[in-house]
Coordinates of C-alpha atoms in Angstrom, one line a residue:
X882 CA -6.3 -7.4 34.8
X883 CA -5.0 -10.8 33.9
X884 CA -1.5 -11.8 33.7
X885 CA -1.7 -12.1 30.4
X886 CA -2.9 -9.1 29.6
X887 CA 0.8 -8.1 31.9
X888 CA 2.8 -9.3 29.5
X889 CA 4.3 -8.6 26.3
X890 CA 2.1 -9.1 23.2
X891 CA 4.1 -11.5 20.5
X892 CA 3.5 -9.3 17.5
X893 CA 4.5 -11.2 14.2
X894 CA 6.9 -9.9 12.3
X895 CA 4.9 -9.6 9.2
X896 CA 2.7 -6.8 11.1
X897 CA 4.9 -4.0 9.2
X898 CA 3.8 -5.3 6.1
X899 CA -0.3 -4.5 6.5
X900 CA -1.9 -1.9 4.9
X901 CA -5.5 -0.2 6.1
X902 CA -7.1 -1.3 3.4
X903 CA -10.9 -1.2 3.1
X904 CA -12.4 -5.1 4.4
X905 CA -13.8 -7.2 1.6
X906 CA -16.5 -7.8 3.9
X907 CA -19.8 -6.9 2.6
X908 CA -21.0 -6.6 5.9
X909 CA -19.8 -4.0 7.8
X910 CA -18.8 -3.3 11.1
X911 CA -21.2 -0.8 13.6
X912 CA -20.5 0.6 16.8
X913 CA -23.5 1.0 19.1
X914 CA -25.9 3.6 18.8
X915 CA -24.6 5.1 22.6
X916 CA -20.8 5.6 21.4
X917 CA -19.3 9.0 22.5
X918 CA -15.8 10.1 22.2
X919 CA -15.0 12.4 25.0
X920 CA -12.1 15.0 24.4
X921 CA -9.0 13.9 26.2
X922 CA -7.5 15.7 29.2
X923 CA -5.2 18.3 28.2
X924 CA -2.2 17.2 30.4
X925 CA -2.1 13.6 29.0
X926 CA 0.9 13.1 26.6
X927 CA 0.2 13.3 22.8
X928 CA 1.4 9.5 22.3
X929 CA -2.1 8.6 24.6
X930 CA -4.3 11.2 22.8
X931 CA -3.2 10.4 19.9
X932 CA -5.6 7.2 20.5
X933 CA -9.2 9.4 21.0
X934 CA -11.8 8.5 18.2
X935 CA -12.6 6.0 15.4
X936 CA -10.7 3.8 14.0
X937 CA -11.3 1.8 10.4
X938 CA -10.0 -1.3 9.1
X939 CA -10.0 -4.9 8.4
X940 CA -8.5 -8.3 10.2
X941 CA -8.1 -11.7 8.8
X942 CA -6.9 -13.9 5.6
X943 CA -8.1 -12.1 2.5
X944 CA -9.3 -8.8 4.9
X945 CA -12.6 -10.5 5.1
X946 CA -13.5 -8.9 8.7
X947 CA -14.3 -5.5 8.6
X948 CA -12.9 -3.7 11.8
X949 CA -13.8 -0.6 14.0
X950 CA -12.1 0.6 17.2
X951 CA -13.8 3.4 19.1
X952 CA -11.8 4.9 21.4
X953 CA -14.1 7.2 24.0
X954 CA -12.6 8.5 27.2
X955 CA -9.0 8.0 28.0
X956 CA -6.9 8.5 31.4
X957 CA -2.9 8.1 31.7
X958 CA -2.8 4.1 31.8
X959 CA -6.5 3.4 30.9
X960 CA -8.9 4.0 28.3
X961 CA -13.1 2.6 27.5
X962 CA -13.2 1.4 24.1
X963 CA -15.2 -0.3 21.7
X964 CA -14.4 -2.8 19.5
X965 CA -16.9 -3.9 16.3
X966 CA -16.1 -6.4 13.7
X967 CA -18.6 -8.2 10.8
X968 CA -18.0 -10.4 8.0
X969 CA -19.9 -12.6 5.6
X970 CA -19.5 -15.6 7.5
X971 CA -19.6 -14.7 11.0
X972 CA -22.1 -11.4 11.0
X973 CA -21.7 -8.4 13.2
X974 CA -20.6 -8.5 17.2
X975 CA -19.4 -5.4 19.4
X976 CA -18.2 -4.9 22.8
X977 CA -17.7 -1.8 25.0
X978 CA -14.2 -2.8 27.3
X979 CA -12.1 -1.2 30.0
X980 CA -8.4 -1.6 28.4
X981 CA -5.1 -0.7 29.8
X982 CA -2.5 1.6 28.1
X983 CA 1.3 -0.2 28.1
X984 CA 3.7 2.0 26.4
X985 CA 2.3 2.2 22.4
X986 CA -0.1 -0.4 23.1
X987 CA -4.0 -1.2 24.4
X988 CA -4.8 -3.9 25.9
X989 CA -8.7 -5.2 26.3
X990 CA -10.3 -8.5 27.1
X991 CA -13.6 -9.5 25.8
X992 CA -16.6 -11.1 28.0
X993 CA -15.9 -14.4 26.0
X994 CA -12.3 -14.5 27.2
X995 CA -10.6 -13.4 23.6
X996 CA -8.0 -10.8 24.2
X997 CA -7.4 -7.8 22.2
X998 CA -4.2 -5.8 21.4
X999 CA -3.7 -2.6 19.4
X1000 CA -0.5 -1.3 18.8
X1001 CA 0.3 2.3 17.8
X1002 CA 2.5 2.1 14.6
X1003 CA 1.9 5.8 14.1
X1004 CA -0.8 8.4 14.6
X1005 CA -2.5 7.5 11.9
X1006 CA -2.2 3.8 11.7
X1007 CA -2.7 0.9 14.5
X1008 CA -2.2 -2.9 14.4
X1009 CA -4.7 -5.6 15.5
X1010 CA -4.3 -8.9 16.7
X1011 CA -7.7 -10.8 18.3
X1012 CA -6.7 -13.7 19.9
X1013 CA -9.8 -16.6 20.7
X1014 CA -9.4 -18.5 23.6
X1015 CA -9.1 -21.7 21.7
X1016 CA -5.5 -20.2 20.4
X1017 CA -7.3 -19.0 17.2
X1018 CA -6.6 -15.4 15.8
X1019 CA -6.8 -12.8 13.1
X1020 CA -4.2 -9.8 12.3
X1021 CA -5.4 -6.9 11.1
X1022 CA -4.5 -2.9 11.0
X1023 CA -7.0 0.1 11.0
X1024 CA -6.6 3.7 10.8
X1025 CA -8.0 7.2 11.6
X1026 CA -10.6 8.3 9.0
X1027 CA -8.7 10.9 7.0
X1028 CA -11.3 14.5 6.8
X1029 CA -11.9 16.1 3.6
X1030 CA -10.7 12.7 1.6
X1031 CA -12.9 10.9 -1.0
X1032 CA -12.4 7.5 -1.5
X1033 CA -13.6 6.6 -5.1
X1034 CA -13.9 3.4 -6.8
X1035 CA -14.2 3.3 -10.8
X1036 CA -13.9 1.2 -13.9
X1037 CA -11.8 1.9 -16.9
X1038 CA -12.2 0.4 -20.3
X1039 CA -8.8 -1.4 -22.1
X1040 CA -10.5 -2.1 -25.3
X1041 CA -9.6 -5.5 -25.4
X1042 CA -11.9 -8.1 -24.8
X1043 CA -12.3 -12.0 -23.4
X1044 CA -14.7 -14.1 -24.0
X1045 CA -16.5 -11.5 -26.0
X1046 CA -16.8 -9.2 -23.2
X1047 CA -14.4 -6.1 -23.1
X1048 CA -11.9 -6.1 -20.4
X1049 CA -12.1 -3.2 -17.5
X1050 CA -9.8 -1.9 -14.7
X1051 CA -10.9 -1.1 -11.4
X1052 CA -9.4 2.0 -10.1
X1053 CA -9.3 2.8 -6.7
X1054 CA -8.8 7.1 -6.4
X1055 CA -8.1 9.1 -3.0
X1056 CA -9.5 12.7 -4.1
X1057 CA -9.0 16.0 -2.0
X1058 CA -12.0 17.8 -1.5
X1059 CA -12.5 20.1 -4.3
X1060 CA -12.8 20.2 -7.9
X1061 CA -9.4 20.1 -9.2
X1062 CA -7.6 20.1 -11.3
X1063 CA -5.5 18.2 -8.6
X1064 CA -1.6 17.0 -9.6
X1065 CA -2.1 13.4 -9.8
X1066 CA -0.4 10.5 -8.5
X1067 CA -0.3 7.3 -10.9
X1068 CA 0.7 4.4 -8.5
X1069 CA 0.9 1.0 -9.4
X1070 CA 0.6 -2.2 -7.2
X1071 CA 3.2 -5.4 -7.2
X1072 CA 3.2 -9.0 -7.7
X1073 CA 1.4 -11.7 -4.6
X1074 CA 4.5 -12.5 -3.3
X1075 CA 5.5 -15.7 -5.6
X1076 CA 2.3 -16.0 -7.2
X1077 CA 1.6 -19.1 -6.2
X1078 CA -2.1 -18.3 -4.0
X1079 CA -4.9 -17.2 -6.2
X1080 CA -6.9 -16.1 -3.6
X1081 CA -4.4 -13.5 -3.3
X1082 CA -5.2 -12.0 -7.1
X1083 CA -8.6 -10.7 -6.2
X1084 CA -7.8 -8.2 -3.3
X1085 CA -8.0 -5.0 -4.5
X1086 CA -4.2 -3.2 -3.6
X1087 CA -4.1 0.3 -2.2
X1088 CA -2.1 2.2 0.4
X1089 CA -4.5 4.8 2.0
X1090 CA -0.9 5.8 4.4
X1091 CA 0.5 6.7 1.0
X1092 CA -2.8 8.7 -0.4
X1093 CA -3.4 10.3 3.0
X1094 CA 0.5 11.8 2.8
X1095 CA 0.3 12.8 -1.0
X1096 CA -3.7 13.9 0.0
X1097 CA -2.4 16.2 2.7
X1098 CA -0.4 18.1 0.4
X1099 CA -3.5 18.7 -2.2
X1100 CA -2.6 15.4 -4.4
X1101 CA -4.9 13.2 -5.8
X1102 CA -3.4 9.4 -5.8
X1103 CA -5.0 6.5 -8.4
X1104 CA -4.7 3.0 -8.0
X1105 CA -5.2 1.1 -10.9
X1106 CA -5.3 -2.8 -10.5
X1107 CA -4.2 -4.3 -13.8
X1108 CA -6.1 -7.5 -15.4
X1109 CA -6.8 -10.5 -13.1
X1110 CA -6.1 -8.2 -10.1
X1111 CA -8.6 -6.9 -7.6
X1112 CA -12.3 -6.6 -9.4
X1113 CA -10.7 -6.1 -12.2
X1114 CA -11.9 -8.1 -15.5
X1115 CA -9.5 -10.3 -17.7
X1116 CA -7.1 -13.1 -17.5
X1117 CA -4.4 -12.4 -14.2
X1118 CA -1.3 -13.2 -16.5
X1119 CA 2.0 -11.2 -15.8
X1120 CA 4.6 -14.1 -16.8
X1121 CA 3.7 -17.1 -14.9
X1122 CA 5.2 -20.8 -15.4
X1123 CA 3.8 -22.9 -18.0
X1124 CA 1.5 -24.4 -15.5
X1125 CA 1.0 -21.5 -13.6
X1126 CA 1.9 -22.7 -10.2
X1127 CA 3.8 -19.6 -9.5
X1128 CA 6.0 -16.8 -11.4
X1129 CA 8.3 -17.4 -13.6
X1130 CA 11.6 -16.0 -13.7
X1131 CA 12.8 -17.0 -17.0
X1132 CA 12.5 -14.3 -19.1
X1133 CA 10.5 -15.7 -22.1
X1134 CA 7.6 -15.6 -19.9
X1135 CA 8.3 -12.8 -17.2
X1136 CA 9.2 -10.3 -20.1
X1137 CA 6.5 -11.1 -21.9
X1138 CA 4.1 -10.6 -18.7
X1139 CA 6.2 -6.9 -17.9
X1140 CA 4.6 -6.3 -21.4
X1141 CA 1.0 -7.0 -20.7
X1142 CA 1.1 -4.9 -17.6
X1143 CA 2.6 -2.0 -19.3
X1144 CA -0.4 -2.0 -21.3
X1145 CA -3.1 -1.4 -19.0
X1146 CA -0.7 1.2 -17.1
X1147 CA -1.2 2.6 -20.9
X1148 CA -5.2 2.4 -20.9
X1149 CA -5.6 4.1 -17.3
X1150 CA -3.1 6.9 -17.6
X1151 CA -5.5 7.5 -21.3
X1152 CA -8.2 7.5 -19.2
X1153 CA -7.1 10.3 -16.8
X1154 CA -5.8 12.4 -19.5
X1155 CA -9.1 12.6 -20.6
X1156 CA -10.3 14.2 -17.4
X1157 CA -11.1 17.7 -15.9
X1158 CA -9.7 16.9 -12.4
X1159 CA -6.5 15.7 -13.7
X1160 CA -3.9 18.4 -14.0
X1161 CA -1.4 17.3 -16.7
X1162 CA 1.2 19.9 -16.1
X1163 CA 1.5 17.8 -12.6
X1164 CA 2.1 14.0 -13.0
X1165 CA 4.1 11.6 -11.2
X1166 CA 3.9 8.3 -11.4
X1167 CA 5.1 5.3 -9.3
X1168 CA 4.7 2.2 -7.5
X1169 CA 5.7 -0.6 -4.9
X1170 CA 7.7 -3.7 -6.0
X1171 CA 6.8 -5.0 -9.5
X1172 CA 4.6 -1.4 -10.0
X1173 CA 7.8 0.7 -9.3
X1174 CA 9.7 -0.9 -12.2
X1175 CA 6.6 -0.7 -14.1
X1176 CA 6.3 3.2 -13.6
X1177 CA 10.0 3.4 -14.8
X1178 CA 9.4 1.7 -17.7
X1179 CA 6.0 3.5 -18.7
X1180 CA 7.6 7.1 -17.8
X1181 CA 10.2 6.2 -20.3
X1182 CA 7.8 5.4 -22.8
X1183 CA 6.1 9.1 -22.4
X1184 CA 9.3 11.3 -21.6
X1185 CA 7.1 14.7 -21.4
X1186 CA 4.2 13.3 -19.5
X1187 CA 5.3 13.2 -16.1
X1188 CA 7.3 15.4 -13.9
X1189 CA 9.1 12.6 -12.1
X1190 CA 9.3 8.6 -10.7
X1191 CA 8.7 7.3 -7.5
X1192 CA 9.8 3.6 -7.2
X1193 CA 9.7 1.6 -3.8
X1194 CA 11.5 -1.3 -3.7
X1195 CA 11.0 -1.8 -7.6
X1196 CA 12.1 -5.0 -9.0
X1197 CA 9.9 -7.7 -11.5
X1198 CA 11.4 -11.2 -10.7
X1199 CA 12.6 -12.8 -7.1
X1200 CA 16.7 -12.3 -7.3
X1201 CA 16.9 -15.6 -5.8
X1202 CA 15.4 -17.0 -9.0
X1203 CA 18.3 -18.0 -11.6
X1204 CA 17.6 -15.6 -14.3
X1205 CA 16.8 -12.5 -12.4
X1206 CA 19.9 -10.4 -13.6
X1207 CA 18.9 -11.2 -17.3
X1208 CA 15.1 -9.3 -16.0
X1209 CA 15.8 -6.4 -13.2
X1210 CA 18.7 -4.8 -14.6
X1211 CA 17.2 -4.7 -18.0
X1212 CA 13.8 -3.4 -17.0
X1213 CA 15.8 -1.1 -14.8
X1214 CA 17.8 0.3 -18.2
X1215 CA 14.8 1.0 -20.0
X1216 CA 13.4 3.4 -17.5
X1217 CA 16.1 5.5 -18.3
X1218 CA 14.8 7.3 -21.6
X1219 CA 13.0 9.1 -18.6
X1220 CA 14.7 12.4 -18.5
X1221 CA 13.5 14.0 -15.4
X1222 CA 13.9 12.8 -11.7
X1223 CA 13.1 9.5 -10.2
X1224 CA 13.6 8.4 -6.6
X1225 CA 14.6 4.8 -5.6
X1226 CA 13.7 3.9 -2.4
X1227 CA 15.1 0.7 -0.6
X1228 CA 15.6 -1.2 2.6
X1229 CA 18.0 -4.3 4.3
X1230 CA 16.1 -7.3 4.8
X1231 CA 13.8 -7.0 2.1
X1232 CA 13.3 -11.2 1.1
X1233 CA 12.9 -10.2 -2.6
X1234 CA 15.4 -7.8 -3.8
X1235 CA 18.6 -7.2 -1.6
X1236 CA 20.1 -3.2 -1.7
X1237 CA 23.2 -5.0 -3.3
X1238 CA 20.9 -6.4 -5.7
X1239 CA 19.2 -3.6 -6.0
X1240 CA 22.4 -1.1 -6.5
X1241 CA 23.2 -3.5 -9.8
X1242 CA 19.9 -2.6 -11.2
X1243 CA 20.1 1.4 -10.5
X1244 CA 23.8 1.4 -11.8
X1245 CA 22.8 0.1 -14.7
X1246 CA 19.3 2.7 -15.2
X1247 CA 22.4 5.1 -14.2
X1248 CA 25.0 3.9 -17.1
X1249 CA 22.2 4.1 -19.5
X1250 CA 21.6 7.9 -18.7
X1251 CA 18.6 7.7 -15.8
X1252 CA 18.5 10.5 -13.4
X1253 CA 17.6 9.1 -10.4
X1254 CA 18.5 9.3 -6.2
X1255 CA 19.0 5.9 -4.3
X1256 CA 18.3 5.7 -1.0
X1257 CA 18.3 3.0 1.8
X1258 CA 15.5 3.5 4.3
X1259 CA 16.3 2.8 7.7
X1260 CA 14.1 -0.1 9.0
X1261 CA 14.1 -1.1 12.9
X1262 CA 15.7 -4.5 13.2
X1263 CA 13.4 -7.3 12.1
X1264 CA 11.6 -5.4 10.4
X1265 CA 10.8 -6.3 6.7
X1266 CA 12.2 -3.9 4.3
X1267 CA 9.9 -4.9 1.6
X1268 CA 7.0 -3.7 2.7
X1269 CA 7.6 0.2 3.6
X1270 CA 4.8 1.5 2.0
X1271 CA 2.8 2.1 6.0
X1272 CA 5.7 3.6 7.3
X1273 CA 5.8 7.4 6.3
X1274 CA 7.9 8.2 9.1
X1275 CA 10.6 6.2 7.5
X1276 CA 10.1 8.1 3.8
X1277 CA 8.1 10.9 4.2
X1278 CA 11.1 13.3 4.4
X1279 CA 13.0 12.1 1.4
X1280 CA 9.3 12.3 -0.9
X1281 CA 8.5 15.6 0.5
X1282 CA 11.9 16.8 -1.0
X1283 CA 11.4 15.3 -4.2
X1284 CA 7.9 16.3 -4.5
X1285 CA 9.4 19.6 -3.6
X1286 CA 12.3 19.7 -6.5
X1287 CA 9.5 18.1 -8.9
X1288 CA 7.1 20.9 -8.2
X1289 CA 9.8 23.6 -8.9
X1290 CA 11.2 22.1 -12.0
X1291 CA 7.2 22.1 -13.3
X1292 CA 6.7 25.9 -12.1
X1293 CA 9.6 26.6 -14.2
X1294 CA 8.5 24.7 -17.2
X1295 CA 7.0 26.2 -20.1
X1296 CA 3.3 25.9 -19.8
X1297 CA 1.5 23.7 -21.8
X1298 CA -1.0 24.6 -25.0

């Protein structure tokens, strides 16, 4: 083994913030025919079993490299692995290596000289960095195929129309096996940051970390990517500058923009009403940054449609921007004509909206007559506390109470003609 392969892997710190997403790749990645994953010994500790089997995933800008890892026989500081990756532009390679075990992390090296590191982030999630020997690499994150799970992809009409064509979502729906009625999860992506890449808009936004929890516990979660987002259709357009360089945080443009999106929250949540797997006597709804305000907002506007709110790190504009507390707080006050529960969830060193920041914002939903739980998450240090989504250890406990007060409150409930 190298001495490179000794040391310490430099793991960026925006690692926390990847999702296992499925590649945009339309080729995709295949281990060979001769792959075999052999039971692991008994007597090794859970953290290096916890490796055995396939992982799925993507690597690079835009996920365009679709990723597999096949781990097949392990021992206490080794294991045989192999790694497969495709895309578009470079087609399909894959390599059986002998890598090492170092705490929560394998370590491989190719016949090429390009080094590989996986990192453990839990058992159901690991990080990938693929370094070239030229200095060039790609980040990526993979996890364990999750049994009994569909993964469906649909389109759902708005009734609005550009350019003479009528406007459809995609919708991206993490089913339990079954026929339902499931209780259904509505959860709504964010923003691209500051808005400011396009390339950004068309990558469809799920969190299979947070449908595999809600899955595990007979949920069915939807993703619904709102105009311009994803494969959606339509114009991307949810208050940007004049120009449209990037976001805008003054709010005749960024309220105007909360608008628009409120309405295609409006035409999916039609759209699953209308179907036989959807148990309406069982709703949340929720979402991460922009999408968390959005679901306070939308809950408020249907008081006795869902049983509760789950917002992570909600906000709509940048705090930083000069306008923001003429935006968050009053976005924040309008989710609360929601009677029922909602749960705020929140972390230090998030670079868009602080926890003080944050705070003014519940207060306010408070003041206004919101029922709702703030918590702060506990991140490690460094870690950034905007992107939590991937880290269930972190909010798992504080969602599977909710879920369980939301689930008694709708067992009490009158049922519904």
């Amino acid at each position: 083994m190298s001495a490179e392969q000794n040391t310490t892997a430099i793991w960026p710190e925006f690692m926390s913030a990847l999702e296992p997403e499925a590649s945009e790749s339309t080729v995709e990645a295949a281990a060979p025919a001769d792959v075999a994953v052999i039971q692991p010994p008994s007597d090794l500790p859970a953290l290096i079993s916890a490796w055995s089997g396939q992982w799925s995933g993507w690597a690079g800008q835009g996920r365009s490299f679709d990723v597999k890892l096949v781990v097949e026989n392990l021992s206490l500081h080794a294991a045989t692995i192999v790694c497969a990756r495709a895309s578009d532009g470079q087609g399909v390679y894959s390599e059986r290596v002998l890598a090492q075990i170092h705490g929560n992390e394998l370590r491989g090296r190719l016949t090429n000289g390009a080094s590989l590191w996986f990192r453990m982030r839990n058992p159901d999630v690991v990080e990938l960095l693929w370094r070239e020997v030229d200095g060039r690499w790609i980040a990526g994150v993979l996890s364990h195929g999750s049994a009994g799970v569909r993964r469906v992809i649909e389109r759902v009409p708005t009734g609005e129309f550009e350019h003479g064509e009528e406007i459809t979502l995609e919708m991206v729906t993490f089913k339990p096996n079954g026929p339902g009625p499931f209780p259904t999860l509505v959860f709504n992506h964010g923003s691209t940051g500051v808005g400011n890449d396009p390339s950004l808009f068309t990558s469809t936004v799920t969190s299979p970390t947070l449908a595999k929890h809600f899955n595990d516990r007979g949920w069915m979660v939807v993703f619904p990517q709102r105009r311009g987002r994803g494969k959606s259709g339509g114009l991307y357009d949810e208050g940007f500058k004049p120009d449209r360089s990037q976001y805008s945080d003054d709010p005749q443009y960024a309220l105007p923009g909360f608008e628009r999106a409120l309405r295609d929250v409006a035409c999916v949540v039609e759209h699953l009403l209308a179907r036989a797997d959807v148990s309406r006597d069982h709703l949340l709804i929720g979402g991460h940054s922009r999408g968390g305000f959005l679901a306070l907002a939308f809950a408020a506007s249907r008081p006795d449609l869902f049983g509760g709110v789950l917002n992570f790190v909600g906000g709509w504009v940048n705090e930083h921007g000069f306008a923001s507390e003429m935006i968050n707080p009053v976005i924040a006050k309008r989710g609360a004509k929601f009677p029922r529960a909602s749960l705020w969830l929140y972390a230090e060193n998030d670079p868009f909206y602080s926890v003080t920041h944050s705070r003014k914002s519940f207060d306010a939903f408070v003041i206004d007559g919101g029922q709702g739980q703030f918590h702060v998450l506990e991140t490690r240090s460094g870690q950034d506390g905007h992107h939590i989504l991937s880290l269930t250890g972190l909010w798992g406990p504080v969602v599977d109470g909710f879920l369980e007060r939301v689930s008694k409150r709708s067992s009490n409930a009158p049922t519904s003609n």
